[in-house]
Every structure is written in C-alpha cells, then in structure tokens.
mmCIF file with all atom_site columns, C-alpha atoms in Angstrom:
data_model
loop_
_atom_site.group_PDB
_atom_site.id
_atom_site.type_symbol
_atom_site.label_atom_id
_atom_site.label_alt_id
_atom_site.label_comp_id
_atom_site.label_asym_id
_atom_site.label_entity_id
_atom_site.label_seq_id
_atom_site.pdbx_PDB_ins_code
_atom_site.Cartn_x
_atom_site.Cartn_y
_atom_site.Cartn_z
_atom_site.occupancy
_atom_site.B_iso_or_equiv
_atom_site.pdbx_formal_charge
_atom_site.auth_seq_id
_atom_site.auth_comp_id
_atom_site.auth_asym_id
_atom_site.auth_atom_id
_atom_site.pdbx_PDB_model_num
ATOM 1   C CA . UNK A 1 1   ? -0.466 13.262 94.785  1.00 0.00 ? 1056 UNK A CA 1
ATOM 2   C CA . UNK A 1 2   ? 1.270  14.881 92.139  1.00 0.00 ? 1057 UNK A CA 1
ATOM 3   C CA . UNK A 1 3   ? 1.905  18.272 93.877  1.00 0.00 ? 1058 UNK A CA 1
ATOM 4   C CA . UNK A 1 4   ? 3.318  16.107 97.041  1.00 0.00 ? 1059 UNK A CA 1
ATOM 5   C CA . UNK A 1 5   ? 5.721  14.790 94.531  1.00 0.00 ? 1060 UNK A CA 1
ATOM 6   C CA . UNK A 1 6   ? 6.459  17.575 93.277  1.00 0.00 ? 1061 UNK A CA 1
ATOM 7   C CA . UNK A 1 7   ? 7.275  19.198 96.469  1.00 0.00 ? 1062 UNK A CA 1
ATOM 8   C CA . UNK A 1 8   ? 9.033  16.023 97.290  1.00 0.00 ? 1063 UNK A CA 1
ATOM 9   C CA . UNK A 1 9   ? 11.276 16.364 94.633  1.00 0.00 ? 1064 UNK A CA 1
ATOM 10  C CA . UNK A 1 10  ? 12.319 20.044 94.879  1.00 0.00 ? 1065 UNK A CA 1
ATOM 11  C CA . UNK A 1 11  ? 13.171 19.362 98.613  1.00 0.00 ? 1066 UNK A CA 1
ATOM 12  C CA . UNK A 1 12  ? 15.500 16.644 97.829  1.00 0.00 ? 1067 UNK A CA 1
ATOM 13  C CA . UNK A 1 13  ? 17.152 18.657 95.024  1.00 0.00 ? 1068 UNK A CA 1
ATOM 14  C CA . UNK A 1 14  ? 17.593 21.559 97.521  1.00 0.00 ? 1069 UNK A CA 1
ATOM 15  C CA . UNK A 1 15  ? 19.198 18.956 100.195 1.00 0.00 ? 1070 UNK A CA 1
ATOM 16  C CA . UNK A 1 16  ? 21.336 17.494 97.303  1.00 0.00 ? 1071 UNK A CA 1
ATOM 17  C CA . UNK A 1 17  ? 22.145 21.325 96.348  1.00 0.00 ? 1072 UNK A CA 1
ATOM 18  C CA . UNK A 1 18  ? 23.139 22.068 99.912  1.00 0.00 ? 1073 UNK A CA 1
ATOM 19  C CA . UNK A 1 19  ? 24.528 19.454 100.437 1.00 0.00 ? 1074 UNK A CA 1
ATOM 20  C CA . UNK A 1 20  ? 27.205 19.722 97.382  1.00 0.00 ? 1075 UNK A CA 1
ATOM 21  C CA . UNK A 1 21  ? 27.888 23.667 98.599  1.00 0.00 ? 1076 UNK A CA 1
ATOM 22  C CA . UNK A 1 22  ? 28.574 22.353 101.946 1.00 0.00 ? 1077 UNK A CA 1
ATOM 23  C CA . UNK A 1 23  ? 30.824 19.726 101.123 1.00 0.00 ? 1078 UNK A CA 1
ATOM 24  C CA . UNK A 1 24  ? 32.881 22.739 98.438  1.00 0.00 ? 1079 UNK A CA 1
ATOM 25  C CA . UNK A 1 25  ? 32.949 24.884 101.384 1.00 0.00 ? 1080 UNK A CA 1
ATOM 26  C CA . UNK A 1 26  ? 34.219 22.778 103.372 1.00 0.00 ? 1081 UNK A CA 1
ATOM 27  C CA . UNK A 1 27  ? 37.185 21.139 100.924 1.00 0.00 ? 1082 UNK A CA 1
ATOM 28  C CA . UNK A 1 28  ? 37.649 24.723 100.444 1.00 0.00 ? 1083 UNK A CA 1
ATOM 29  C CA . UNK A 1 29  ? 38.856 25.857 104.160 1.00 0.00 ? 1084 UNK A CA 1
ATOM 30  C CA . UNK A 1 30  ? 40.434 22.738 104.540 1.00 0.00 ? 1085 UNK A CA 1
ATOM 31  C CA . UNK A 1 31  ? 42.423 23.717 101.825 1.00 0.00 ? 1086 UNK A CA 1
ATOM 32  C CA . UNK A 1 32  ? 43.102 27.057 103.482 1.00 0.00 ? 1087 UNK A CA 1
ATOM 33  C CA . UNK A 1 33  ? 43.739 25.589 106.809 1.00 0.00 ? 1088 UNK A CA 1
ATOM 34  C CA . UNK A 1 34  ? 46.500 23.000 105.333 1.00 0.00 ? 1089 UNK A CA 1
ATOM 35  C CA . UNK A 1 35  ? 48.498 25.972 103.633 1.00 0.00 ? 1090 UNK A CA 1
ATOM 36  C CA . UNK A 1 36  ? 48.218 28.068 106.731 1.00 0.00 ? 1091 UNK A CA 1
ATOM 37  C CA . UNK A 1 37  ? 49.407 25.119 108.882 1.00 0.00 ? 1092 UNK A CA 1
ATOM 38  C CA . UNK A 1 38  ? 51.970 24.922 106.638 1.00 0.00 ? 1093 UNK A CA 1
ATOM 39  C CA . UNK A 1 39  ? 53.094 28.677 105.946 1.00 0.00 ? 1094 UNK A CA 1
ATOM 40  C CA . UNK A 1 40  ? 53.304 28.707 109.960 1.00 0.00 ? 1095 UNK A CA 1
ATOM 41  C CA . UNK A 1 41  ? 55.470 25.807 110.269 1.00 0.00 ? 1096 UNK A CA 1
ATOM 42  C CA . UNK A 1 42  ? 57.794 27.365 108.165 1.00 0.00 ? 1097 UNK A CA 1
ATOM 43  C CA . UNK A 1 43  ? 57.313 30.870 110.237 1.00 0.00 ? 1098 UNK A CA 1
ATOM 44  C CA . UNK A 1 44  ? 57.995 28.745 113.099 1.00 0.00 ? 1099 UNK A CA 1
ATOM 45  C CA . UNK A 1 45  ? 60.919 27.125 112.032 1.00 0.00 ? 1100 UNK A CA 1
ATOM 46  C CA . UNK A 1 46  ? 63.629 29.188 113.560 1.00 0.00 ? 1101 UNK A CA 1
ATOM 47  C CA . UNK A 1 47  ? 63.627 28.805 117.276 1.00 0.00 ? 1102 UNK A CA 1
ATOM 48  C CA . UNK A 1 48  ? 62.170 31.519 119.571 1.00 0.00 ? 1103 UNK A CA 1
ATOM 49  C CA . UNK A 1 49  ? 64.436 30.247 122.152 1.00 0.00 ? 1104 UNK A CA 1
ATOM 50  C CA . UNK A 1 50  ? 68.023 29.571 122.901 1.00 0.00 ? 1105 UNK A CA 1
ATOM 51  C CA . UNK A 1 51  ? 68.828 25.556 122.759 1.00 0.00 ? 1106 UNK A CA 1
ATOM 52  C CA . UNK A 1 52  ? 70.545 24.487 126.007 1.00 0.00 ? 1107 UNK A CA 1
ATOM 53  C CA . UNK A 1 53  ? 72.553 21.558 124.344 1.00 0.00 ? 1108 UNK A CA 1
ATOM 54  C CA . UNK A 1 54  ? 75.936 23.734 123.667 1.00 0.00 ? 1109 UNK A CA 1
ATOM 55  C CA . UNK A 1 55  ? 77.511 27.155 124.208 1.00 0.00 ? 1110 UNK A CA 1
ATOM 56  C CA . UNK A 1 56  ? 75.931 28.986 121.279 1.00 0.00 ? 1111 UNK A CA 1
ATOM 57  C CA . UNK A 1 57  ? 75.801 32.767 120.107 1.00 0.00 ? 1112 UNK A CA 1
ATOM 58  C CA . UNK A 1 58  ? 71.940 33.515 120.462 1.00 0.00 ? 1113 UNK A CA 1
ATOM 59  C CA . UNK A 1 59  ? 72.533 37.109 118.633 1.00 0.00 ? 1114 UNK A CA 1
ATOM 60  C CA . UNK A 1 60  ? 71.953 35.737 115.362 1.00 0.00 ? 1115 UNK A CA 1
ATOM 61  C CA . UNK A 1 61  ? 75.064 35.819 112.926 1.00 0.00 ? 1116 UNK A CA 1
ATOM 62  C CA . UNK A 1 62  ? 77.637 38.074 114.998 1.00 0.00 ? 1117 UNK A CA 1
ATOM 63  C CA . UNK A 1 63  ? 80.399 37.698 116.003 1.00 0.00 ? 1118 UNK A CA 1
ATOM 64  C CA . UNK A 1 64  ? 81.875 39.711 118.651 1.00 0.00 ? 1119 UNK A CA 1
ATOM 65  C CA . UNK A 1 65  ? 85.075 42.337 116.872 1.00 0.00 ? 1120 UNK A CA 1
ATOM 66  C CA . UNK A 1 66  ? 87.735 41.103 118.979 1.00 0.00 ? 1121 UNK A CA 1
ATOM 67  C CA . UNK A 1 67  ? 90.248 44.592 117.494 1.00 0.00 ? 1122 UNK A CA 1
ATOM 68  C CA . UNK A 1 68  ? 88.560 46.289 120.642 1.00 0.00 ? 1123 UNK A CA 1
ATOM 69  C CA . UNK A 1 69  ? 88.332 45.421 124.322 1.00 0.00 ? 1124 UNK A CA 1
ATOM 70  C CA . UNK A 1 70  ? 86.811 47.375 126.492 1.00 0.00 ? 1125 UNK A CA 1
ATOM 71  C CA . UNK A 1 71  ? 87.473 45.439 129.841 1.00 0.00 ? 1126 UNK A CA 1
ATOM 72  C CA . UNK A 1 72  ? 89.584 41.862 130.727 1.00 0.00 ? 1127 UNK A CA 1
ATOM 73  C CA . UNK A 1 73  ? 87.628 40.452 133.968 1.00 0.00 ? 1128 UNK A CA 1
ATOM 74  C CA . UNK A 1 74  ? 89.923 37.831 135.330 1.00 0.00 ? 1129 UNK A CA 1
ATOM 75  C CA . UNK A 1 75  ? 88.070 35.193 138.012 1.00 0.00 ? 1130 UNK A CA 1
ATOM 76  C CA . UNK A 1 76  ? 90.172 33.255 140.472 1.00 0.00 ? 1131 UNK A CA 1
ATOM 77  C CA . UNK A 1 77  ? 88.499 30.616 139.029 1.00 0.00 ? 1132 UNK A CA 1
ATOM 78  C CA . UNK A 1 78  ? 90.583 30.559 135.889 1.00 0.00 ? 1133 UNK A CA 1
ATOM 79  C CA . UNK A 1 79  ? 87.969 32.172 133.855 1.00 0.00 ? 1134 UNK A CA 1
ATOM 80  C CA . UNK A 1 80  ? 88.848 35.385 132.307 1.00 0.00 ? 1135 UNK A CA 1
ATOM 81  C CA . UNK A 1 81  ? 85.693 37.699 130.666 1.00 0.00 ? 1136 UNK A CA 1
ATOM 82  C CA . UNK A 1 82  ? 87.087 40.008 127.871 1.00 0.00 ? 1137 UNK A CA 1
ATOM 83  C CA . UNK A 1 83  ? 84.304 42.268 126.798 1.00 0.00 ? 1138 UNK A CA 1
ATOM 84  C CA . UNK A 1 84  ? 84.894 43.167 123.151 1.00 0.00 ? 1139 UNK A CA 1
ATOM 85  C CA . UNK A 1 85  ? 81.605 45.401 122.473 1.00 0.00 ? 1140 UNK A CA 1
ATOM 86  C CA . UNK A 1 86  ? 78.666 47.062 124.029 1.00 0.00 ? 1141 UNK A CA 1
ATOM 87  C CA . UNK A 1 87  ? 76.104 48.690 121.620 1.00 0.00 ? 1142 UNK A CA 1
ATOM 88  C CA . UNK A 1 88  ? 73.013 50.153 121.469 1.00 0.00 ? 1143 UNK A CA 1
ATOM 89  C CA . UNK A 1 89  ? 70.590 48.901 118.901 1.00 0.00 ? 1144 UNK A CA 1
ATOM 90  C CA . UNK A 1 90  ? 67.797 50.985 117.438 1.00 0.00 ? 1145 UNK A CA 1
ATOM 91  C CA . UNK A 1 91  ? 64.786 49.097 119.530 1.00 0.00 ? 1146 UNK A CA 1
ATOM 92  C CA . UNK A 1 92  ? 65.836 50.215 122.422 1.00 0.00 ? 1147 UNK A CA 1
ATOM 93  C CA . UNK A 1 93  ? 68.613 47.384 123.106 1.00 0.00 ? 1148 UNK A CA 1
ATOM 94  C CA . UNK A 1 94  ? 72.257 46.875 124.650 1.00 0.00 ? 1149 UNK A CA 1
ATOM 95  C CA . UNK A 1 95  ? 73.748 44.011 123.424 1.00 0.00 ? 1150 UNK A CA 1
ATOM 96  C CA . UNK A 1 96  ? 77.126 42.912 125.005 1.00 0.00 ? 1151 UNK A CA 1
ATOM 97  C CA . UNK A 1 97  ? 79.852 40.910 122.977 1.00 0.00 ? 1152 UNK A CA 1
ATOM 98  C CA . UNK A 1 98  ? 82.976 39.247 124.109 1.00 0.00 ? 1153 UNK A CA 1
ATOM 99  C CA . UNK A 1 99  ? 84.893 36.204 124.699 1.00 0.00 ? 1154 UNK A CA 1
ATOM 100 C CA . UNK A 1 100 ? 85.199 34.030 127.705 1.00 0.00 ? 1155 UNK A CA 1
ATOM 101 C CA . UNK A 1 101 ? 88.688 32.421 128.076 1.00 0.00 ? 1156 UNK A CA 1
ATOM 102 C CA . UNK A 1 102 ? 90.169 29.529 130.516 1.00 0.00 ? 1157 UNK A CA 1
ATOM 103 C CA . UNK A 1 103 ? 93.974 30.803 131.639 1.00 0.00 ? 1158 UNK A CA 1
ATOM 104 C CA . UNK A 1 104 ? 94.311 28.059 134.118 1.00 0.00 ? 1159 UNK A CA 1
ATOM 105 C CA . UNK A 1 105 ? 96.268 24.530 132.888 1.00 0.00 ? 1160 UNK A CA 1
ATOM 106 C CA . UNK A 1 106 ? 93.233 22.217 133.043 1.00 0.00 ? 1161 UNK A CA 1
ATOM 107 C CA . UNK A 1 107 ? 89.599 22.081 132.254 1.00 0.00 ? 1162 UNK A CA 1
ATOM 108 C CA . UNK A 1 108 ? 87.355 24.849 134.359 1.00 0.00 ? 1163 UNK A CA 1
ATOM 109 C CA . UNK A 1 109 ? 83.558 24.074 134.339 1.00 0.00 ? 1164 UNK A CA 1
ATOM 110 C CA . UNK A 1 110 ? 81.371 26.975 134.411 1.00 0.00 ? 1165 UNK A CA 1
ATOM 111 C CA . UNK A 1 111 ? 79.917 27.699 137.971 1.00 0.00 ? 1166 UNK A CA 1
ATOM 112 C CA . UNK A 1 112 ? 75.897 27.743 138.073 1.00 0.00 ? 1167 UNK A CA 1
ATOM 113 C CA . UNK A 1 113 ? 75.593 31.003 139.799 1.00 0.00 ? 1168 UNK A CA 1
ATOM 114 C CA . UNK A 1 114 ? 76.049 32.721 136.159 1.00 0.00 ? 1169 UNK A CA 1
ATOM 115 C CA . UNK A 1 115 ? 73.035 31.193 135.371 1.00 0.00 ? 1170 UNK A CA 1
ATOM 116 C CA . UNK A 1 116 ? 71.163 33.718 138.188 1.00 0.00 ? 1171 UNK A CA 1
ATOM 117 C CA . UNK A 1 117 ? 68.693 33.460 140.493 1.00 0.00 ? 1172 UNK A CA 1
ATOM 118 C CA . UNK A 1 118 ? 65.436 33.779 138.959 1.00 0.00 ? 1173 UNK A CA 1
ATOM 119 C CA . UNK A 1 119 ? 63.324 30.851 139.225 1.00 0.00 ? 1174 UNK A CA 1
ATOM 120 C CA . UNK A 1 120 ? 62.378 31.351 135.228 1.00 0.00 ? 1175 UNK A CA 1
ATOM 121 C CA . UNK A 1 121 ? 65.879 31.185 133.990 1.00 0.00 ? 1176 UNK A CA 1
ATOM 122 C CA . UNK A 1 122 ? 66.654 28.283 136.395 1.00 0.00 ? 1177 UNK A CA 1
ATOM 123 C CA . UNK A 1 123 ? 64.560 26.086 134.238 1.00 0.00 ? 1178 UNK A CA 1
ATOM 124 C CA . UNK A 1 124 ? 66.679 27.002 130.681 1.00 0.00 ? 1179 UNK A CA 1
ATOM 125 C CA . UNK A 1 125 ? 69.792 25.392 131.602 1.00 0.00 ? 1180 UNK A CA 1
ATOM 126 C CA . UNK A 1 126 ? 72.996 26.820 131.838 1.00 0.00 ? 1181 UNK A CA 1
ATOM 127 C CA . UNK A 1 127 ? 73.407 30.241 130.204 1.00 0.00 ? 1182 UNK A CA 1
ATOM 128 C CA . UNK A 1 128 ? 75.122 33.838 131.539 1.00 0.00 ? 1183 UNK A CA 1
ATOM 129 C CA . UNK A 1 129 ? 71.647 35.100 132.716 1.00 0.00 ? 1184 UNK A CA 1
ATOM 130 C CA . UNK A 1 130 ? 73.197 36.361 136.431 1.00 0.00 ? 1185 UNK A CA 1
ATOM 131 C CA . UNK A 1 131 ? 75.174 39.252 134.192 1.00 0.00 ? 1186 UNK A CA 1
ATOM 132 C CA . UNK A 1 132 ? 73.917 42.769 135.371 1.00 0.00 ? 1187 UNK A CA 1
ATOM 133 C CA . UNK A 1 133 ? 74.708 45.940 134.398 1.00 0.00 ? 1188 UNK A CA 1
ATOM 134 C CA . UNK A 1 134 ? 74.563 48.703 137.013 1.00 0.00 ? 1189 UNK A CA 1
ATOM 135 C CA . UNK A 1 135 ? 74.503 52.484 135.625 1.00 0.00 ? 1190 UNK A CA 1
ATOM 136 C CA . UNK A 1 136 ? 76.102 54.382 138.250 1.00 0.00 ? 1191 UNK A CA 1
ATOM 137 C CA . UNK A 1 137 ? 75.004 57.963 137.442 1.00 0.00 ? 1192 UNK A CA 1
ATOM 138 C CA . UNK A 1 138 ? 71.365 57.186 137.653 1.00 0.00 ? 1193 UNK A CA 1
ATOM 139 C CA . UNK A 1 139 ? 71.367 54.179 139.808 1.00 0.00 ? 1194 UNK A CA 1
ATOM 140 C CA . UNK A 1 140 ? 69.547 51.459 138.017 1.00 0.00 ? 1195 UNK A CA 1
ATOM 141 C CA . UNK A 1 141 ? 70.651 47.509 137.408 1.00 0.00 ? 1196 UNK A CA 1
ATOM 142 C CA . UNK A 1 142 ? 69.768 46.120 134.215 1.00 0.00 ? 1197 UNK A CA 1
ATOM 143 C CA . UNK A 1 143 ? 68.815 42.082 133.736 1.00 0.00 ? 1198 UNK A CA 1
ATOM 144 C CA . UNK A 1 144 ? 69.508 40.304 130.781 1.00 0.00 ? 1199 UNK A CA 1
ATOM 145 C CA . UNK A 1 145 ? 66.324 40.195 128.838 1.00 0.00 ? 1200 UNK A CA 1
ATOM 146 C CA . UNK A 1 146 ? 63.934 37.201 128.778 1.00 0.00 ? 1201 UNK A CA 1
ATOM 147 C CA . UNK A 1 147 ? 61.697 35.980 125.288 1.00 0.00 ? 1202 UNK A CA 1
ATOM 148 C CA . UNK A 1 148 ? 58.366 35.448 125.825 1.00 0.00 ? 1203 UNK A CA 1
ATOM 149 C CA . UNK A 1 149 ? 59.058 31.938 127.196 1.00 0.00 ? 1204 UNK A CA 1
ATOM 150 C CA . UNK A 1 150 ? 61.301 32.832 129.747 1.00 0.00 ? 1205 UNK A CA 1
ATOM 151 C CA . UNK A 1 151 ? 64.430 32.042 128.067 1.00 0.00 ? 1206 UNK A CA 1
ATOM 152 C CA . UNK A 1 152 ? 67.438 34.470 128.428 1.00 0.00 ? 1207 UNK A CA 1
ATOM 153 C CA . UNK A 1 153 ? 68.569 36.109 125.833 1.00 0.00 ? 1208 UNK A CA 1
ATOM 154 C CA . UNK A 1 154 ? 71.894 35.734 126.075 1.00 0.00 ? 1209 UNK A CA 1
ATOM 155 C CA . UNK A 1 155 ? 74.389 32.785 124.750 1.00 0.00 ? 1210 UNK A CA 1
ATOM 156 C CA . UNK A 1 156 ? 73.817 29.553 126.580 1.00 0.00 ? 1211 UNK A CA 1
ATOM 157 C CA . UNK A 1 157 ? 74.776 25.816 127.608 1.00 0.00 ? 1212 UNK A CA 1
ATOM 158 C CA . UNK A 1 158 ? 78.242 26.925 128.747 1.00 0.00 ? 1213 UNK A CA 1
ATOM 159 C CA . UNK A 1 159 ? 79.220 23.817 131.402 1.00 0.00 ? 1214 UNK A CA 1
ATOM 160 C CA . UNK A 1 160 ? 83.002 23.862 130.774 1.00 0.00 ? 1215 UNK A CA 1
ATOM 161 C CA . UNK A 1 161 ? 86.264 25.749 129.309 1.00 0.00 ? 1216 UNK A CA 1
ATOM 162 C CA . UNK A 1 162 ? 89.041 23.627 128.010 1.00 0.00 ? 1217 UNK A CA 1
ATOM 163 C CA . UNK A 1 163 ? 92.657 24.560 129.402 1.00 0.00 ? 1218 UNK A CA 1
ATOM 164 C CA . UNK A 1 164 ? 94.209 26.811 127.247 1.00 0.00 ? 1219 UNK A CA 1
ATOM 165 C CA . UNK A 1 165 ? 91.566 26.874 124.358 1.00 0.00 ? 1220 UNK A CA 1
ATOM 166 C CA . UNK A 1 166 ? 90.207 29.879 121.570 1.00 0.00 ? 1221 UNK A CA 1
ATOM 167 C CA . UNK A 1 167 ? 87.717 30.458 123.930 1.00 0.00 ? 1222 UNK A CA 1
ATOM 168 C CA . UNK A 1 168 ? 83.943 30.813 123.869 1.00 0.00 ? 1223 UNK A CA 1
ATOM 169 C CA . UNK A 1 169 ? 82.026 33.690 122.165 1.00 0.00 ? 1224 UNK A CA 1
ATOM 170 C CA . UNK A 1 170 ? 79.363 35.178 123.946 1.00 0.00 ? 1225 UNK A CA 1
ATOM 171 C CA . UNK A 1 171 ? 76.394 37.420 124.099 1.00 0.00 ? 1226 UNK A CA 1
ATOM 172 C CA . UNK A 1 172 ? 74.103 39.214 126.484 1.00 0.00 ? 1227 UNK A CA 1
ATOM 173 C CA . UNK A 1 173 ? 71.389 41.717 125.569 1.00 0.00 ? 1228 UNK A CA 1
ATOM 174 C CA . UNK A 1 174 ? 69.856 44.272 128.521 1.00 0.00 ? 1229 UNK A CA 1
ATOM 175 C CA . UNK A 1 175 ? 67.357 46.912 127.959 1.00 0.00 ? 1230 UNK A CA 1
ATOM 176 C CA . UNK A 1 176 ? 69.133 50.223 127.040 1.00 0.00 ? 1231 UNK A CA 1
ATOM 177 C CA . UNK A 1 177 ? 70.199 53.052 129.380 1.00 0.00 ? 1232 UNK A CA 1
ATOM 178 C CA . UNK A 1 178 ? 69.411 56.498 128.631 1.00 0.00 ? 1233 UNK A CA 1
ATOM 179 C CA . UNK A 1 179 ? 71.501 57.832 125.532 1.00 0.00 ? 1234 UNK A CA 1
ATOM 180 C CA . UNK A 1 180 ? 73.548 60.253 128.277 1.00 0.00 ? 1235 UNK A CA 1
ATOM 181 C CA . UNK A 1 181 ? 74.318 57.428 130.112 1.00 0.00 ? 1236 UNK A CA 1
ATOM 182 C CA . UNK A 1 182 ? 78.467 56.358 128.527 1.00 0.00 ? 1237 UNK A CA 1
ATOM 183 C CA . UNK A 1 183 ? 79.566 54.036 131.069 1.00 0.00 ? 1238 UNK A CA 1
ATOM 184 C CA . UNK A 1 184 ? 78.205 51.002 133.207 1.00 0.00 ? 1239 UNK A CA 1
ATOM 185 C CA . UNK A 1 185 ? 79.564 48.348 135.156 1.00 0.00 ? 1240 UNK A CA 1
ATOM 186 C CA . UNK A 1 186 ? 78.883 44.514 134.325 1.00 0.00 ? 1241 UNK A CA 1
ATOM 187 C CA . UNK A 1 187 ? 78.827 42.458 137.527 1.00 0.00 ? 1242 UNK A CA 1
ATOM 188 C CA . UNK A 1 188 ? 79.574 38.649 136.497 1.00 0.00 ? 1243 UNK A CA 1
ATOM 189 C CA . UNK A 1 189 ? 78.800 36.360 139.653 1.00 0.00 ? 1244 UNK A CA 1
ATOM 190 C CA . UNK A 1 190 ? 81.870 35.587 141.567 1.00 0.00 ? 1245 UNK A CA 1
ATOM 191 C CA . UNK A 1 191 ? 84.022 37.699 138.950 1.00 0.00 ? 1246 UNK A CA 1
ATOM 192 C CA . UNK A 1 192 ? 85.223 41.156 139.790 1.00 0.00 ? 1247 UNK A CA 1
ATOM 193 C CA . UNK A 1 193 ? 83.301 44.507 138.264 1.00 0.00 ? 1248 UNK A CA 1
ATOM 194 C CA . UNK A 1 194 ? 84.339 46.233 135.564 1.00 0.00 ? 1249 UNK A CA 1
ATOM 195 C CA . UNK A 1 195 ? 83.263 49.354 133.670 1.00 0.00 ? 1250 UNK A CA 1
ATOM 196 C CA . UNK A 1 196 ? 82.695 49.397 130.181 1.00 0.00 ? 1251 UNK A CA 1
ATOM 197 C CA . UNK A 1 197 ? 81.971 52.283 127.894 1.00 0.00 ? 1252 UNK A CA 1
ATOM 198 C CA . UNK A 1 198 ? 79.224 51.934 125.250 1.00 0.00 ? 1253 UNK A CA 1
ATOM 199 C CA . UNK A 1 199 ? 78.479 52.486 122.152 1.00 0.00 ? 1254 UNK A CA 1
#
C-alpha cells in the first residue's frame, strides 16, 4: 500500500512538474509571438503598394529636377507630358520623372487608356501604367514595372488636370536597357512619341 502511494505521489508531482514547464513554455512563445506580431506590423507599416485615392509620387521622396527637360509631349487633348529625368539606378532600374500639365482653358480628365491594357493593372485604379519605352537600336519595349501585388509602379490616381494649374508630378520606373543603349522613345497612349536621352 505504501509503495502504491508512493508511486502515486511521484506521478502526480511529475504531472504537476510538467505541467508548470508546459504552461512557462508556452507564456514564453506567446511572448515571442506578440513582439514578432508586433515588430512586423511596424515592418509592414509603409505600403507595398501605390494608394489609388490621389495623384501621388510612388518614388519615395523625389521630386522630379524641373532645370532639365528632355522632351515636351503635347496631346490634343490639352495634356502636355514634360519629361524632366530618366535615370538609371544601381538595381538594374530606369526611373522616369516629369510633370504633366493641362494647357487647355478648362478642366481635362485623364483618359483611361494610360492606365494600359493589362488585366492586372486594370484592377489598381487609375495610374500611367500604358507608358512604354521602346529602345530602337536593339528593338525591345519596356513595361512599367509591377510589385508583387500587381500594382504599377509608377505615380497613380490621376482622374483630372485643372485648367491652367502647377501641374502634376509624376513617376514611372521600367527595367533598365543595356548601359550602351543612350536614347529611347516613351510612347504615352494617345500622345505623340518622343525620344529621351538617359542618364
């Protein structure tokens, strides 16, 4: 009787033993888990993805150096493209600056086929995704680059130009052309091409 007590009693010590580890343990990734939620919510907190709500400059902080101009792209729409900048960036980007005027005398709403074709970028809402670069010399057309969630990466939720206004910066980023590549032509829909030199 005594030694079925005693083993009794060490198995409910050993249960009570476990069962204080399990419950540490488990406080213990909880802990973990919280902070990590956290530390990603904060990771998180700058959007991957252009918001659709106004025109917006999608390149971070810059701001296109409107000294230079490489080509004026008047519409017969009003609209007039003046492309300020086109640089290569390190990872193997071209990003293209510039400012997008209204010359006519009253308001001019942007037409949807800048937005392009694509099913993908259909979804995103008005941006300047139907810009394409063509590179002559080796006979390639460059699309503005997508994110991972389809979003263009170019400045978005253009729907309309004020008569007369400062005009609207904007941004469009392509892959790169090969470094002897100097020139290319940017096709805006229902705008004339121009040529540009980069970079």
């Amino acid at each position: 009787m005594s030694h079925r007590y005693g083993v009794t009693r060490r198995k409910v010590a050993t249960a009570a033993l476990l069962a204080t580890t399990l419950s540490l343990s488990l406080a213990a990734c909880g802990g973990d888990d919280g902070e990590s939620a956290k530390d990603k919510g904060s990771s998180n907190s700058a959007p991957a993805a252009p918001e659709n709500s106004k025109p917006q400059d999608d390149g971070g902080d810059t701001v296109p150096d409107t000294s230079k101009t490489l080509a004026t792209i008047n519409g017969s729409n009003g609209f007039q493209f003046v492309v300020h900048e086109a640089v290569r960036d390190q990872g193997g980007f071209l990003t293209i600056t510039g400012t997008l005027r209204n010359t006519s005398d009253k308001r001019a709403f942007a037409p949807i086929e800048w937005n392009g074709q694509e099913n993908n970028v259909r979804r995103t809402g008005r941006s300047l995704a139907g810009m394409t670069l063509v590179d002559k010399a080796e006979k390639k057309r460059y699309y503005v680059l997508r994110d991972t969630e389809g979003f263009p990466l170019t400045t978005t939720g253009i729907t309309a130009v004020g008569a007369g206004d400062d005009g609207i910066s904007f941004f469009a980023q392509f892959p790169s052309p090969p470094d002897k590549t100097t020139q290319v032509d940017i096709q805006i829909p229902l705008m004339p091409t121009a040529t540009i030199e980069i970079s």
